[in-house]
Amino acid sequence: MPQASIQCSAWRSRAMPDTYLLVDQAEGLARVPHALLQRFTQAELVTSFSLHSERSLARADAAAVMQQIREQGYYLQMPPARDRDMGAVAARNDKLTR
């Protein structure tokens, strides 16, 4: 029977805005693949909290996040596609106006 809750740690990347890694607090970043950790430079611990299936998360289903943490050791939360797309458009526009 799966664990009813997970004590999570949330890490953010200073290099990748609005990008977070959620991991089991007891394991830390140990199960996060090395290649991802290299891209996730300057990781900062944001908070620790108890994650359970009834908890409300802003951008993901808590039960799905828990399952990913159990299976692969982490959950990667990226910024919404619209935010990433708008950032790319702004960068292209900035290049065009120079």
PDB file of C-alpha atoms in Angstrom:
ATOM      1  CA  MET A   1       0.000   0.000   0.000  1.00  0.00           C
ATOM      2  CA  PRO A   2       1.458   3.386  -1.002  1.00  0.00           C
ATOM      3  CA  GLN A   3       2.485   5.866   1.629  1.00  0.00           C
ATOM      4  CA  ALA A   4      -0.389   8.258   2.494  1.00  0.00           C
ATOM      5  CA  SER A   5       1.855  11.316   2.435  1.00  0.00           C
ATOM      6  CA  ILE A   6       5.389  12.338   1.582  1.00  0.00           C
ATOM      7  CA  GLN A   7       7.504  14.907   3.373  1.00  0.00           C
ATOM      8  CA  CYS A   8       8.623  16.961   0.374  1.00  0.00           C
ATOM      9  CA  SER A   9      11.327  19.482  -0.235  1.00  0.00           C
ATOM     10  CA  ALA A  10      10.843  22.036  -2.988  1.00  0.00           C
ATOM     11  CA  TRP A  11      13.946  23.337  -4.761  1.00  0.00           C
ATOM     12  CA  ARG A  12      14.028  26.171  -7.274  1.00  0.00           C
ATOM     13  CA  SER A  13      16.537  26.983  -9.937  1.00  0.00           C
ATOM     14  CA  ARG A  14      18.041  30.446 -10.027  1.00  0.00           C
ATOM     15  CA  ALA A  15      19.053  29.794 -13.642  1.00  0.00           C
ATOM     16  CA  MET A  16      15.625  28.564 -14.803  1.00  0.00           C
ATOM     17  CA  PRO A  17      12.865  30.926 -13.586  1.00  0.00           C
ATOM     18  CA  ASP A  18       9.658  29.341 -12.263  1.00  0.00           C
ATOM     19  CA  THR A  19      11.199  25.859 -12.413  1.00  0.00           C
ATOM     20  CA  TYR A  20      11.012  23.661  -9.322  1.00  0.00           C
ATOM     21  CA  LEU A  21      12.076  20.178  -8.256  1.00  0.00           C
ATOM     22  CA  LEU A  22       9.929  18.420  -5.670  1.00  0.00           C
ATOM     23  CA  VAL A  23      11.647  15.519  -3.920  1.00  0.00           C
ATOM     24  CA  ASP A  24      11.189  13.268  -0.919  1.00  0.00           C
ATOM     25  CA  GLN A  25      12.788  15.222   1.926  1.00  0.00           C
ATOM     26  CA  ALA A  26      14.522  12.102   3.277  1.00  0.00           C
ATOM     27  CA  GLU A  27      16.190  11.404  -0.098  1.00  0.00           C
ATOM     28  CA  GLY A  28      16.950  14.990  -1.059  1.00  0.00           C
ATOM     29  CA  LEU A  29      18.349  15.350  -4.563  1.00  0.00           C
ATOM     30  CA  ALA A  30      20.026  11.901  -4.524  1.00  0.00           C
ATOM     31  CA  ARG A  31      17.651  10.313  -7.095  1.00  0.00           C
ATOM     32  CA  VAL A  32      17.561  13.299  -9.466  1.00  0.00           C
ATOM     33  CA  PRO A  33      19.523  12.454 -12.632  1.00  0.00           C
ATOM     34  CA  HIS A  34      22.929  14.110 -12.869  1.00  0.00           C
ATOM     35  CA  ALA A  35      22.130  15.696 -16.258  1.00  0.00           C
ATOM     36  CA  LEU A  36      19.041  17.395 -14.810  1.00  0.00           C
ATOM     37  CA  LEU A  37      20.967  18.650 -11.786  1.00  0.00           C
ATOM     38  CA  GLN A  38      23.571  20.172 -14.124  1.00  0.00           C
ATOM     39  CA  ARG A  39      20.839  22.119 -15.963  1.00  0.00           C
ATOM     40  CA  PHE A  40      19.174  22.963 -12.659  1.00  0.00           C
ATOM     41  CA  THR A  41      22.123  25.059 -11.556  1.00  0.00           C
ATOM     42  CA  GLN A  42      22.180  27.098  -8.374  1.00  0.00           C
ATOM     43  CA  ALA A  43      19.402  25.081  -6.720  1.00  0.00           C
ATOM     44  CA  GLU A  44      17.922  26.732  -3.642  1.00  0.00           C
ATOM     45  CA  LEU A  45      15.761  25.022  -1.057  1.00  0.00           C
ATOM     46  CA  VAL A  46      12.460  26.899  -0.989  1.00  0.00           C
ATOM     47  CA  THR A  47      10.367  24.991   1.525  1.00  0.00           C
ATOM     48  CA  SER A  48       9.476  21.615   2.978  1.00  0.00           C
ATOM     49  CA  PHE A  49       5.912  20.415   3.419  1.00  0.00           C
ATOM     50  CA  SER A  50       3.729  17.370   3.813  1.00  0.00           C
ATOM     51  CA  LEU A  51       2.292  16.296   0.449  1.00  0.00           C
ATOM     52  CA  HIS A  52      -0.830  14.154   0.411  1.00  0.00           C
ATOM     53  CA  SER A  53      -3.364  13.428  -2.327  1.00  0.00           C
ATOM     54  CA  GLU A  54      -5.925  15.910  -0.978  1.00  0.00           C
ATOM     55  CA  ARG A  55      -3.468  18.805  -0.940  1.00  0.00           C
ATOM     56  CA  SER A  56      -4.070  21.528  -3.496  1.00  0.00           C
ATOM     57  CA  LEU A  57      -1.116  22.395  -5.719  1.00  0.00           C
ATOM     58  CA  ALA A  58      -1.146  25.342  -8.120  1.00  0.00           C
ATOM     59  CA  ARG A  59       0.056  23.575 -11.265  1.00  0.00           C
ATOM     60  CA  ALA A  60      -0.263  19.839 -10.732  1.00  0.00           C
ATOM     61  CA  ASP A  61      -2.366  17.066  -9.259  1.00  0.00           C
ATOM     62  CA  ALA A  62      -0.924  16.127  -5.859  1.00  0.00           C
ATOM     63  CA  ALA A  63      -1.522  12.386  -6.336  1.00  0.00           C
ATOM     64  CA  ALA A  64       0.319  12.447  -9.687  1.00  0.00           C
ATOM     65  CA  VAL A  65       3.218  14.379  -8.135  1.00  0.00           C
ATOM     66  CA  MET A  66       3.454  11.851  -5.301  1.00  0.00           C
ATOM     67  CA  GLN A  67       3.469   8.971  -7.781  1.00  0.00           C
ATOM     68  CA  GLN A  68       6.293  10.529  -9.801  1.00  0.00           C
ATOM     69  CA  ILE A  69       8.337  11.185  -6.674  1.00  0.00           C
ATOM     70  CA  ARG A  70       7.901   7.560  -5.592  1.00  0.00           C
ATOM     71  CA  GLU A  71       8.676   6.120  -9.034  1.00  0.00           C
ATOM     72  CA  GLN A  72      11.463   8.352 -10.333  1.00  0.00           C
ATOM     73  CA  GLY A  73      12.611  10.206  -7.217  1.00  0.00           C
ATOM     74  CA  TYR A  74      11.515  13.705  -8.231  1.00  0.00           C
ATOM     75  CA  TYR A  75       8.848  15.830  -9.879  1.00  0.00           C
ATOM     76  CA  LEU A  76       9.956  18.622 -12.216  1.00  0.00           C
ATOM     77  CA  GLN A  77       7.590  21.586 -12.389  1.00  0.00           C
ATOM     78  CA  MET A  78       8.196  23.812 -15.393  1.00  0.00           C
ATOM     79  CA  PRO A  79       6.629  27.208 -16.016  1.00  0.00           C
ATOM     80  CA  PRO A  80       3.343  27.081 -17.917  1.00  0.00           C
ATOM     81  CA  ALA A  81       3.837  26.778 -21.688  1.00  0.00           C
ATOM     82  CA  ARG A  82       2.201  30.152 -22.256  1.00  0.00           C
ATOM     83  CA  ASP A  83       4.769  31.880 -20.019  1.00  0.00           C
ATOM     84  CA  ARG A  84       7.653  30.130 -21.814  1.00  0.00           C
ATOM     85  CA  ASP A  85       6.173  30.974 -25.228  1.00  0.00           C
ATOM     86  CA  MET A  86       5.648  34.614 -24.273  1.00  0.00           C
ATOM     87  CA  GLY A  87       9.239  34.823 -23.042  1.00  0.00           C
ATOM     88  CA  ALA A  88      10.501  33.460 -26.353  1.00  0.00           C
ATOM     89  CA  VAL A  89       8.368  35.955 -28.275  1.00  0.00           C
ATOM     90  CA  ALA A  90       9.649  38.826 -26.142  1.00  0.00           C
ATOM     91  CA  ALA A  91      13.256  37.726 -26.678  1.00  0.00           C
ATOM     92  CA  ARG A  92      12.745  37.541 -30.456  1.00  0.00           C
ATOM     93  CA  ASN A  93      11.075  40.964 -30.479  1.00  0.00           C
ATOM     94  CA  ASP A  94      13.931  42.401 -28.436  1.00  0.00           C
ATOM     95  CA  LYS A  95      16.454  41.098 -30.995  1.00  0.00           C
ATOM     96  CA  LEU A  96      14.424  42.599 -33.863  1.00  0.00           C
ATOM     97  CA  THR A  97      14.339  46.064 -32.280  1.00  0.00           C
ATOM     98  CA  ARG A  98      18.105  46.229 -31.750  1.00  0.00           C
TER      99      ARG A  98
END
